[in-house]
Coordinates of C-alpha atoms in Angstrom, one line a residue:
X22 CA -54.6 32.5 -118.2
X23 CA -55.4 34.2 -114.8
X24 CA -55.7 31.1 -112.7
X25 CA -53.5 31.6 -109.6
X26 CA -54.7 34.7 -107.7
X27 CA -53.6 34.0 -104.1
X28 CA -56.7 35.6 -102.5
X29 CA -59.0 33.7 -104.8
X30 CA -57.3 30.3 -104.1
X31 CA -57.4 31.0 -100.4
X32 CA -61.1 31.7 -100.4
X33 CA -61.8 28.7 -102.6
X34 CA -59.8 26.3 -100.3
X35 CA -61.5 27.7 -97.2
X36 CA -64.9 27.1 -98.9
X37 CA -64.0 23.6 -99.8
X38 CA -62.9 22.8 -96.3
X39 CA -66.0 24.3 -94.8
X40 CA -68.4 22.3 -96.9
X41 CA -66.4 19.1 -96.8
X42 CA -66.8 19.2 -93.0
X43 CA -70.6 19.2 -93.3
X44 CA -72.4 15.9 -93.3
X45 CA -75.0 17.0 -95.9
X46 CA -73.8 17.3 -99.5
X47 CA -75.2 20.8 -100.1
X48 CA -73.1 21.4 -103.2
X49 CA -74.2 18.3 -105.0
X50 CA -76.5 20.2 -107.3
X51 CA -76.6 20.9 -111.1
X52 CA -75.4 24.5 -111.9
X53 CA -78.0 26.4 -113.9
X54 CA -75.6 28.8 -115.6
X55 CA -73.6 26.2 -117.6
X56 CA -73.9 23.0 -119.6
X57 CA -73.1 19.8 -117.7
X58 CA -70.2 17.7 -119.0
X59 CA -72.6 14.8 -119.1
X60 CA -74.9 16.7 -121.5
X61 CA -72.0 17.6 -123.8
X62 CA -70.9 14.0 -123.9
X63 CA -74.3 12.4 -124.4
X64 CA -75.9 14.8 -126.9
X65 CA -74.0 15.4 -130.1
X66 CA -76.1 18.5 -131.1
X67 CA -75.3 20.1 -127.7
X68 CA -71.7 19.3 -128.2
X69 CA -71.6 20.7 -131.7
X70 CA -73.3 23.9 -130.5
X71 CA -70.5 24.2 -127.9
X72 CA -67.9 23.7 -130.6
X73 CA -69.3 26.4 -133.0
X74 CA -69.5 28.8 -130.1
X75 CA -65.7 28.6 -129.7
X76 CA -65.4 30.8 -132.8
X77 CA -66.7 33.6 -130.7
X78 CA -65.7 32.5 -127.2
X79 CA -67.0 34.0 -124.0
X80 CA -67.0 37.7 -123.8
X81 CA -64.8 38.8 -120.9
X82 CA -65.4 42.1 -119.0
X83 CA -62.7 44.1 -117.4
X84 CA -62.9 46.2 -114.3
X85 CA -64.2 49.2 -116.2
X86 CA -67.0 47.1 -117.6
X87 CA -65.7 47.2 -121.2
X88 CA -66.2 43.8 -122.9
X89 CA -63.5 42.3 -125.0
X90 CA -64.6 41.8 -128.6
X91 CA -65.6 38.3 -129.4
X92 CA -64.1 36.4 -132.3
X93 CA -60.6 36.8 -133.5
X94 CA -58.7 40.1 -133.6
X95 CA -60.8 43.2 -132.8
X96 CA -63.1 43.6 -135.8
X97 CA -65.8 46.2 -135.9
X98 CA -65.3 47.7 -132.4
X99 CA -65.8 51.4 -131.7
X100 CA -62.1 51.9 -131.8
X101 CA -60.8 49.7 -134.5
X102 CA -57.3 48.3 -134.6
X103 CA -56.5 50.8 -137.4
X104 CA -56.6 53.6 -134.8
X105 CA -53.3 52.2 -133.3
X106 CA -51.6 52.8 -136.6
X107 CA -50.9 55.4 -139.2
X108 CA -54.2 54.6 -140.8
X109 CA -56.5 56.5 -138.4
X110 CA -57.1 57.9 -135.0
X111 CA -60.1 57.3 -132.9
X112 CA -61.9 60.6 -132.6
X113 CA -63.1 60.1 -129.1
X114 CA -59.9 58.5 -127.7
X115 CA -61.3 55.3 -126.2
X116 CA -57.9 54.5 -124.7
X117 CA -56.1 54.7 -128.0
X118 CA -54.3 58.1 -127.8
X119 CA -52.0 57.0 -125.0
X120 CA -51.0 54.0 -127.1
X121 CA -50.4 56.1 -130.2
X122 CA -48.2 58.3 -127.9
X123 CA -46.1 55.4 -126.7
X124 CA -47.4 55.3 -123.2
X125 CA -48.4 51.6 -123.3
X126 CA -47.5 49.6 -120.2
X127 CA -48.3 46.2 -118.7
X128 CA -50.9 47.7 -116.4
X129 CA -52.3 50.3 -118.8
X130 CA -53.1 48.5 -122.1
X131 CA -56.4 50.1 -123.1
X132 CA -57.9 48.4 -126.1
X133 CA -54.8 46.2 -126.4
X134 CA -55.9 44.4 -123.2
X135 CA -57.9 41.8 -125.1
X136 CA -55.6 39.0 -126.4
X137 CA -53.9 37.2 -123.6
X138 CA -56.7 36.2 -121.3
X139 CA -59.2 35.8 -124.1
X140 CA -56.9 33.5 -126.1
X141 CA -55.9 31.2 -123.3
X142 CA -59.5 30.9 -122.2
X143 CA -60.3 29.9 -125.7
X144 CA -57.5 27.4 -125.9
X145 CA -58.6 25.8 -122.6
X146 CA -62.2 25.6 -124.0
X147 CA -60.9 23.9 -127.2
X148 CA -58.8 21.5 -125.2
X149 CA -61.8 20.6 -123.0
X150 CA -63.9 19.9 -126.0
X151 CA -61.2 17.8 -127.6
X152 CA -61.0 15.7 -124.4
X153 CA -64.7 14.9 -124.6
X154 CA -64.9 14.4 -128.3
X155 CA -63.9 10.6 -128.4
X156 CA -66.9 9.7 -126.3
X157 CA -69.6 11.8 -128.0
X158 CA -72.0 9.6 -130.1
X159 CA -71.6 10.6 -133.8
X160 CA -70.2 9.2 -137.0
X161 CA -66.4 8.9 -137.4
X162 CA -66.4 11.4 -140.3
X163 CA -68.3 14.0 -138.3
X164 CA -66.0 13.5 -135.3
X165 CA -63.0 14.0 -137.6
X166 CA -64.4 17.3 -138.9
X167 CA -65.1 18.6 -135.4
X168 CA -61.6 17.7 -134.3
X169 CA -60.2 19.6 -137.3
X170 CA -62.5 22.5 -136.5
X171 CA -61.4 22.7 -132.8
X172 CA -57.7 22.5 -133.8
X173 CA -58.2 25.4 -136.3
X174 CA -59.9 27.6 -133.7
X175 CA -57.2 26.7 -131.1
X176 CA -54.5 27.5 -133.7
X177 CA -56.1 30.9 -134.4
X178 CA -56.0 31.7 -130.7
X179 CA -52.4 30.8 -130.6
X180 CA -51.8 33.0 -133.7
X181 CA -53.4 35.9 -132.0
X182 CA -51.0 35.4 -129.1
X183 CA -47.9 35.0 -131.3
X184 CA -48.4 38.1 -133.4
X185 CA -48.9 40.2 -130.3
X186 CA -46.5 38.8 -127.8
X187 CA -43.9 36.6 -129.7
X188 CA -43.0 33.3 -128.1
X189 CA -45.8 32.1 -125.9
X190 CA -46.8 29.4 -123.4
X191 CA -47.9 26.2 -125.3
X192 CA -50.5 24.3 -123.4
X193 CA -50.7 21.2 -125.7
X194 CA -53.9 19.3 -124.9
X195 CA -53.9 20.2 -121.2
X196 CA -57.2 21.1 -119.6
X197 CA -56.4 23.1 -116.5
X198 CA -58.7 22.6 -113.5
X199 CA -59.5 24.4 -110.3
X200 CA -57.5 22.9 -107.5
X201 CA -54.4 22.1 -109.5
X202 CA -50.9 22.9 -108.3
X203 CA -49.7 25.9 -110.4
X204 CA -46.4 26.3 -108.7
X205 CA -44.5 24.4 -111.4
X206 CA -42.4 26.9 -113.3
X207 CA -42.6 24.7 -116.4
X208 CA -46.3 25.5 -116.7
X209 CA -45.4 29.2 -117.4
X210 CA -42.4 28.6 -119.6
X211 CA -42.6 30.6 -122.8
X212 CA -41.5 28.8 -126.0
X213 CA -39.4 30.5 -128.6
X214 CA -41.1 32.2 -131.5
X215 CA -39.9 29.3 -133.8
X216 CA -41.2 26.6 -131.4
X217 CA -44.5 28.4 -131.1
X218 CA -44.9 28.8 -134.9
X219 CA -43.8 25.2 -135.6
X220 CA -46.4 23.9 -133.1
X221 CA -49.2 26.0 -134.7
X222 CA -48.2 25.0 -138.2
X223 CA -48.4 21.3 -137.3
X224 CA -51.9 21.8 -135.8
X225 CA -53.0 23.6 -139.0
X226 CA -51.6 20.8 -141.2
X227 CA -53.6 18.3 -139.1
X228 CA -56.8 20.5 -139.3
X229 CA -56.5 21.0 -143.0
X230 CA -56.5 17.2 -143.6
X231 CA -59.7 16.9 -141.6
X232 CA -61.9 19.7 -142.8
X233 CA -64.0 20.0 -146.0
X234 CA -63.3 22.2 -148.9
X235 CA -66.7 23.8 -149.0
X236 CA -69.4 25.2 -146.6
X237 CA -72.5 23.1 -147.5
X238 CA -75.1 21.0 -145.7
X239 CA -74.7 21.3 -142.0
X240 CA -71.2 22.9 -142.5
X241 CA -72.7 26.4 -142.7
X242 CA -71.0 29.7 -143.7
X243 CA -68.6 30.8 -140.9
X244 CA -67.3 27.4 -140.1
X245 CA -63.7 26.7 -141.0
X246 CA -63.0 24.9 -144.3
X247 CA -59.7 23.7 -145.7
X248 CA -59.2 27.1 -147.3
X249 CA -59.5 28.9 -144.0
X250 CA -56.9 26.7 -142.4
X251 CA -54.5 27.1 -145.3
X252 CA -55.1 30.9 -145.3
X253 CA -54.1 31.1 -141.6
X254 CA -51.1 29.0 -142.4
X255 CA -50.2 31.4 -145.2
X256 CA -50.3 34.4 -143.0
X257 CA -48.5 32.7 -140.1
X258 CA -45.6 31.5 -142.4
X259 CA -45.4 35.0 -144.0
X260 CA -44.9 36.5 -140.5
X261 CA -42.4 33.7 -139.7
X262 CA -40.2 34.7 -142.6
X263 CA -40.4 38.4 -141.8
X264 CA -37.5 40.3 -140.1
X265 CA -39.1 40.6 -136.7
X266 CA -39.8 36.9 -136.4
X267 CA -36.8 35.5 -138.4
X268 CA -38.2 32.0 -137.8
X269 CA -39.1 30.7 -141.2
X270 CA -38.2 30.9 -144.9
X271 CA -39.7 32.9 -147.7
X272 CA -39.9 29.7 -149.8
X273 CA -42.2 28.1 -147.3
X274 CA -44.3 31.2 -147.1
X275 CA -44.7 31.3 -150.9
X276 CA -45.6 27.6 -150.9
X277 CA -48.2 28.1 -148.2
X278 CA -49.9 31.0 -150.1
X279 CA -49.8 28.9 -153.4
X280 CA -51.6 26.1 -151.5
X281 CA -54.6 28.4 -151.1
X282 CA -54.5 29.8 -154.6
X283 CA -54.1 26.2 -156.0
X284 CA -57.5 25.2 -154.5
X285 CA -59.0 27.0 -157.4
X286 CA -62.0 27.8 -155.2
X287 CA -61.6 31.6 -154.8
X288 CA -61.5 34.4 -157.4
X289 CA -60.9 38.1 -157.2
X290 CA -64.2 40.0 -156.7
X291 CA -65.2 42.1 -159.7
X292 CA -68.3 43.8 -158.3
X293 CA -66.5 47.0 -157.1
X294 CA -64.1 47.5 -154.3
X295 CA -66.6 49.3 -152.0
X296 CA -69.3 46.6 -152.6
X297 CA -66.9 43.9 -151.5
X298 CA -67.2 45.1 -147.9
X299 CA -71.0 45.4 -147.7
X300 CA -71.8 42.1 -149.5
X301 CA -72.4 39.2 -147.1
X302 CA -70.2 36.9 -149.2
X303 CA -68.1 37.3 -152.3
X304 CA -66.1 35.1 -154.6
X305 CA -63.0 36.4 -152.8
X306 CA -64.1 35.4 -149.2
X307 CA -62.1 32.6 -147.7
X308 CA -63.2 32.9 -144.0
X309 CA -65.4 35.5 -142.3
X310 CA -67.6 36.2 -139.4
X311 CA -71.3 36.6 -140.3
X312 CA -73.7 38.7 -138.3
X313 CA -77.5 38.5 -137.8
X314 CA -80.1 40.6 -136.2
X315 CA -79.7 38.6 -133.0
X316 CA -75.9 39.1 -133.0
X317 CA -75.0 42.3 -134.7
X318 CA -71.8 44.3 -134.3
X319 CA -71.1 47.9 -133.6
X320 CA -73.2 50.1 -135.9
X321 CA -70.6 51.5 -138.2
X322 CA -72.8 54.1 -139.8
X323 CA -73.4 56.1 -136.7
X324 CA -70.1 55.2 -135.0
X325 CA -68.0 56.4 -137.9
X326 CA -70.3 58.7 -139.9
X327 CA -69.8 62.5 -140.4
X328 CA -71.3 64.7 -137.7
X329 CA -73.5 66.5 -140.2
X330 CA -75.4 63.3 -140.7
X331 CA -75.6 62.6 -137.0
X332 CA -72.5 60.4 -136.9
X333 CA -69.7 60.3 -134.3
X334 CA -66.6 60.5 -136.5
X335 CA -65.1 57.3 -134.9
X336 CA -62.1 56.0 -136.7
X337 CA -61.0 59.1 -138.7
X338 CA -58.5 58.4 -141.5
X339 CA -55.2 60.1 -141.4
X340 CA -53.6 62.3 -144.1
X341 CA -50.7 59.9 -143.8
X342 CA -52.8 57.3 -145.5
X343 CA -54.5 59.6 -147.9
X344 CA -51.2 60.8 -149.4
X345 CA -50.2 57.2 -150.1
X346 CA -53.0 56.6 -152.6
X347 CA -51.6 56.8 -156.2
X348 CA -53.1 58.8 -159.0
X349 CA -55.3 56.7 -161.4
X350 CA -52.3 56.6 -163.8
X351 CA -50.4 54.6 -161.2
X352 CA -48.0 57.4 -160.2
X353 CA -47.4 58.7 -156.7
X354 CA -48.7 62.2 -155.9
X355 CA -45.1 63.2 -155.2
X356 CA -44.2 62.4 -158.9
X357 CA -44.2 65.8 -160.8
X358 CA -45.5 64.0 -163.8
X359 CA -48.5 62.4 -162.0
X360 CA -50.9 65.2 -162.7
X361 CA -51.6 65.7 -159.0
X362 CA -53.1 69.2 -158.2
X363 CA -52.9 70.6 -154.7
X364 CA -56.1 72.6 -155.4
X365 CA -58.1 69.4 -156.4
X366 CA -56.2 66.8 -154.3
X367 CA -58.9 64.1 -154.5
X368 CA -59.4 64.0 -158.2
X369 CA -58.2 61.1 -160.4
X370 CA -57.0 59.0 -157.5
X371 CA -56.8 55.2 -157.2
X372 CA -60.5 54.1 -157.1
X373 CA -59.9 52.4 -153.7
X374 CA -59.4 55.9 -152.2
X375 CA -63.0 57.0 -152.7
X376 CA -64.2 53.5 -151.7
X377 CA -62.3 53.7 -148.4
X378 CA -62.3 57.4 -147.2
X379 CA -65.0 60.1 -147.2
X380 CA -63.4 63.5 -148.0
X381 CA -64.6 67.0 -148.7
X382 CA -66.8 66.8 -151.8
X383 CA -67.4 63.0 -151.7
X384 CA -70.9 62.0 -152.4
X385 CA -72.6 60.3 -149.5
X386 CA -76.2 59.7 -148.7
X387 CA -77.5 62.1 -151.4
X388 CA -75.2 65.1 -150.9
X389 CA -71.6 66.1 -150.9
X390 CA -69.6 65.8 -147.7
X391 CA -68.8 69.2 -146.3
X392 CA -65.7 69.2 -144.1
X393 CA -64.8 72.8 -145.2
X394 CA -64.8 75.9 -143.0
X395 CA -66.5 78.2 -142.6
X396 CA -70.0 76.7 -142.6
X397 CA -69.4 73.1 -143.7
X398 CA -72.1 70.8 -142.4
X399 CA -69.6 68.1 -141.5
X400 CA -67.0 70.5 -140.0
X401 CA -66.7 72.0 -136.6
X402 CA -69.3 74.6 -137.9
X403 CA -71.9 71.9 -138.4
X404 CA -74.3 70.3 -135.9
X405 CA -72.9 68.2 -133.0
X406 CA -69.5 69.7 -133.5
X407 CA -68.0 67.6 -130.7
X408 CA -68.3 64.7 -133.2
X409 CA -66.3 66.5 -135.9
X410 CA -63.4 64.5 -137.4
X411 CA -60.1 65.7 -136.1
X412 CA -58.4 64.7 -139.3
X413 CA -60.9 66.2 -141.9
X414 CA -61.8 62.7 -143.1
X415 CA -64.3 60.0 -142.3
X416 CA -64.4 56.3 -142.8
X417 CA -66.1 55.0 -146.0
X418 CA -64.9 51.4 -146.1
X419 CA -67.4 48.9 -144.7
X420 CA -70.2 51.5 -144.5
X421 CA -73.6 50.5 -145.9
X422 CA -75.6 53.5 -147.1
X423 CA -78.7 51.3 -147.0
X424 CA -78.4 51.2 -143.2
X425 CA -79.8 54.2 -141.3
X426 CA -77.5 56.4 -139.3
X427 CA -80.0 56.9 -136.5
X428 CA -82.0 54.1 -134.9
X429 CA -78.8 52.1 -134.9
X430 CA -79.6 49.2 -132.6
X431 CA -82.3 47.3 -134.4
X432 CA -81.7 47.2 -138.2
X433 CA -78.0 47.8 -138.8
X434 CA -74.6 46.5 -137.9
X435 CA -74.7 43.2 -139.9
X436 CA -71.7 43.7 -142.3
X437 CA -69.5 40.7 -142.6
X438 CA -66.0 40.9 -141.0
X439 CA -63.6 39.2 -143.3
X440 CA -60.7 37.4 -141.7
X441 CA -59.2 36.1 -145.0
X442 CA -59.8 37.0 -148.6
X443 CA -57.9 36.1 -151.8
X444 CA -56.3 39.5 -152.3
X445 CA -54.4 39.1 -149.0
X446 CA -53.2 35.6 -150.1
X447 CA -52.0 36.9 -153.5
X448 CA -50.1 39.7 -151.6
X449 CA -48.7 37.1 -149.2
X450 CA -47.5 35.1 -152.2
X451 CA -46.1 38.2 -154.0
X452 CA -44.1 39.2 -150.9
X453 CA -42.7 35.8 -150.2
X454 CA -42.0 35.0 -153.9
X455 CA -40.2 38.3 -154.4
X456 CA -38.0 37.7 -151.4
X457 CA -37.2 34.1 -152.4
X458 CA -37.0 34.3 -156.2
X459 CA -37.2 37.9 -157.3
X460 CA -40.0 39.8 -159.1
X461 CA -40.6 37.7 -162.2
X462 CA -39.8 34.1 -161.4
X463 CA -42.8 31.8 -161.3
X464 CA -41.9 29.2 -158.7
X465 CA -42.3 25.5 -159.6
X466 CA -46.0 24.6 -159.2
X467 CA -47.1 28.2 -158.8
X468 CA -49.7 30.2 -160.7
X469 CA -48.0 33.6 -160.5
X470 CA -44.8 35.5 -160.2
X471 CA -44.6 38.2 -157.6
X472 CA -45.3 40.9 -160.2
X473 CA -48.3 39.2 -161.8
X474 CA -49.9 38.4 -158.5
X475 CA -49.9 42.1 -157.6
X476 CA -51.0 43.2 -161.0
X477 CA -53.9 40.8 -160.8
X478 CA -55.2 42.7 -157.8
X479 CA -54.5 46.1 -159.4
X480 CA -56.1 45.3 -162.7
X481 CA -59.3 43.6 -161.6
X482 CA -62.7 45.1 -162.6
X483 CA -63.6 48.0 -160.3
X484 CA -60.0 48.9 -159.6
X485 CA -58.4 49.0 -163.0
X486 CA -55.1 50.4 -161.9
X487 CA -52.1 50.2 -164.3
X488 CA -49.6 47.4 -164.0
X489 CA -46.6 48.1 -161.8
X490 CA -44.2 50.4 -163.7
X491 CA -40.6 51.3 -163.0
X492 CA -40.3 48.3 -160.7
X493 CA -37.3 46.2 -161.8
X494 CA -35.3 45.0 -158.8
X495 CA -36.3 42.9 -155.7
X496 CA -35.9 46.0 -153.5
X497 CA -38.2 48.1 -155.7
X498 CA -40.8 45.3 -155.8
X499 CA -40.6 44.9 -152.0
X500 CA -41.6 48.6 -151.7
X501 CA -44.3 48.2 -154.3
X502 CA -45.8 45.2 -152.5
X503 CA -45.7 46.9 -149.1
X504 CA -47.5 49.9 -150.7
X505 CA -50.1 47.6 -152.3
X506 CA -50.8 46.0 -148.9
X507 CA -51.3 49.4 -147.3
X508 CA -53.9 50.4 -149.9
X509 CA -55.7 47.1 -150.6
X510 CA -55.9 46.0 -147.0
X511 CA -56.5 49.3 -145.3
X512 CA -58.5 49.1 -142.0
X513 CA -58.5 45.2 -142.1
X514 CA -56.1 44.8 -139.2
X515 CA -53.0 44.3 -141.3
X516 CA -51.1 47.5 -141.0
X517 CA -50.4 47.2 -137.2
X518 CA -48.7 43.9 -137.8
X519 CA -47.1 44.6 -141.1
X520 CA -45.1 47.6 -140.0
X521 CA -43.9 45.6 -137.0
X522 CA -43.0 42.4 -138.8
X523 CA -41.1 44.5 -141.4
X524 CA -39.4 46.3 -138.5
X525 CA -40.3 49.7 -140.0
X526 CA -42.7 50.8 -137.2
X527 CA -39.9 53.0 -135.7
X528 CA -40.3 55.1 -138.9
X529 CA -44.0 54.9 -139.7
X530 CA -45.3 55.2 -136.1
X531 CA -43.0 58.1 -135.2
X532 CA -44.5 60.3 -137.8
X533 CA -47.1 62.9 -136.7
X534 CA -50.7 61.9 -137.1
X535 CA -51.7 64.3 -139.8
X536 CA -55.0 65.7 -141.0
X537 CA -56.3 68.5 -143.3
X538 CA -58.0 71.8 -142.8
X539 CA -60.2 72.6 -145.8
X540 CA -61.0 76.3 -146.1
X541 CA -63.7 77.6 -148.5
X542 CA -62.7 80.6 -150.6
X543 CA -64.5 82.7 -153.2
X544 CA -63.0 80.6 -156.0
X545 CA -62.8 77.1 -154.4
X546 CA -61.0 75.5 -151.5
X547 CA -57.5 75.6 -149.9
X548 CA -56.1 72.6 -148.2
X549 CA -53.8 73.1 -145.2
X550 CA -52.1 70.1 -143.5
X551 CA -52.4 70.0 -139.7
X552 CA -51.4 67.7 -136.8
X553 CA -54.5 65.8 -135.8
X554 CA -52.9 64.0 -132.8
X555 CA -49.7 65.2 -131.4
X556 CA -47.0 63.2 -129.6
X557 CA -47.1 59.9 -131.6
X558 CA -44.2 57.8 -130.3
X559 CA -42.9 54.3 -130.9
X560 CA -40.1 52.6 -129.0
X561 CA -38.3 49.4 -129.7
X562 CA -40.2 47.6 -127.0
X563 CA -43.5 48.3 -128.8
X564 CA -42.7 45.7 -131.4
X565 CA -44.5 43.4 -129.0
X566 CA -47.3 44.1 -126.6
X567 CA -46.7 43.7 -122.9
X568 CA -48.3 40.8 -121.1
X569 CA -50.8 42.3 -118.6
X570 CA -49.2 42.7 -115.2
X571 CA -52.1 40.9 -113.6
X572 CA -51.2 37.8 -115.6
X573 CA -47.6 38.0 -114.5
X574 CA -48.7 38.3 -110.9
X575 CA -51.2 35.5 -111.2
X576 CA -48.3 33.2 -112.2
X577 CA -46.4 34.1 -109.0
X578 CA -44.1 36.1 -111.3
X579 CA -43.0 32.9 -113.1
X580 CA -44.2 34.2 -116.4
X581 CA -41.5 36.1 -118.3
X582 CA -42.6 39.6 -119.4
X583 CA -41.6 41.0 -122.8
X584 CA -38.4 43.1 -122.8
X585 CA -38.8 46.7 -121.9
X586 CA -41.9 46.4 -119.9

């Protein structure tokens, strides 16, 4: 939304005055770096290509030359969003450590400097397309679908803003233009969180009525369907009911999740937890971004792989997360009856552990991972020791062993990034239903109770975890559901927002970022906890991101900053 830089406007006005004084119309030419509005309005195929490109948006570049990731959220970037949480740290910093240490500011955002400008540019692009749509030659049905698609993309951009900043500036259908008067304070007035959410929900309801149920024909994979719209509404209303937002009801959140479940289109994937994240599409996928050789993402195998294989360690999982995986009998490792053994800490754990995290002894690419010292090939004693994990663990989730580690730029980096899948929706329902009705009530018109929704995830083929035990009260179920989200949705960009909306980040994000030192002995291994990144710090102001200072200044300081920044 950076549109009122005084020096820029001064230069622009001067240029306009200079050329308007000339007799010849030197600027009356067709730009070669953009599509003319006339072409968009006259050619439906060109217009449709413009619409589908709004899912990705234009990649912006900051002053350091780092491009903001296209799409929604952060996805498969070098430093993933998990490395701003108690899931992982980014081994090579990449402007994440100072955020973990609570040093985030409005002019020092690092990888958090992606959402404001990118989102408002995307909103403006959707508004522009919507303003042209009535005059584009096409059938009424197709025009209706494109309208729904644009409103969905715009709503997703607004959702990205809301979950990061709280109440935001609602633009409606306005298409800002160069030369407008931006002195009106009303243009920069931030709506309340509730007003913001209500607006987006209304847009999603409209989009859901206009979009098809399936991707078929010209409506290819990756384009929004009714399920995608309802899934975004489910997540948004879950957030709205949560303590940080306090702008909705748990009943509404449960109803929104049930609307997705009730489509009877999606089913829990039974082909193995690890395989779900390397398959291009599964029965569980609701909405995702698909990659091709012409548009691959960061090559995860080299970016996150162990140093002994030639990898760079990347997003290194924390012991904090490792310790939260239950034993295969469903008991926490802190339970003295669980069977946990400190000398064999990775044995008999929840199957999702080995599918998510590479640890000492895990099988990977034809050999066991060796994080032990002395002499472990994937430890500081191995090759390229500057790429050794600082936590003693490496990322396994999303990694495709069929992709090579070396030669990364031509034949790897095509895993699907899933925005919404059925397991999340079931967990959304479970959380909302538990808060509204308790653990075992099946709401009117619903398929599950809170308990049975969680147990469906835990018991599916390939996971086979026991049903929830010793969980009787609403409070106990709340903790069980939060635990299940941590495990099931690890590294999928949920943890950062979950601990904030639950208002427990002042606890989880103030704990040290822990790792493990594995030492080889004559009889086996010893496992010694260590601090992998010191100084983790979270303050109350960090429940929201700061709006970039440049955006505040560009509004002539009319835009209100989040408290504490």
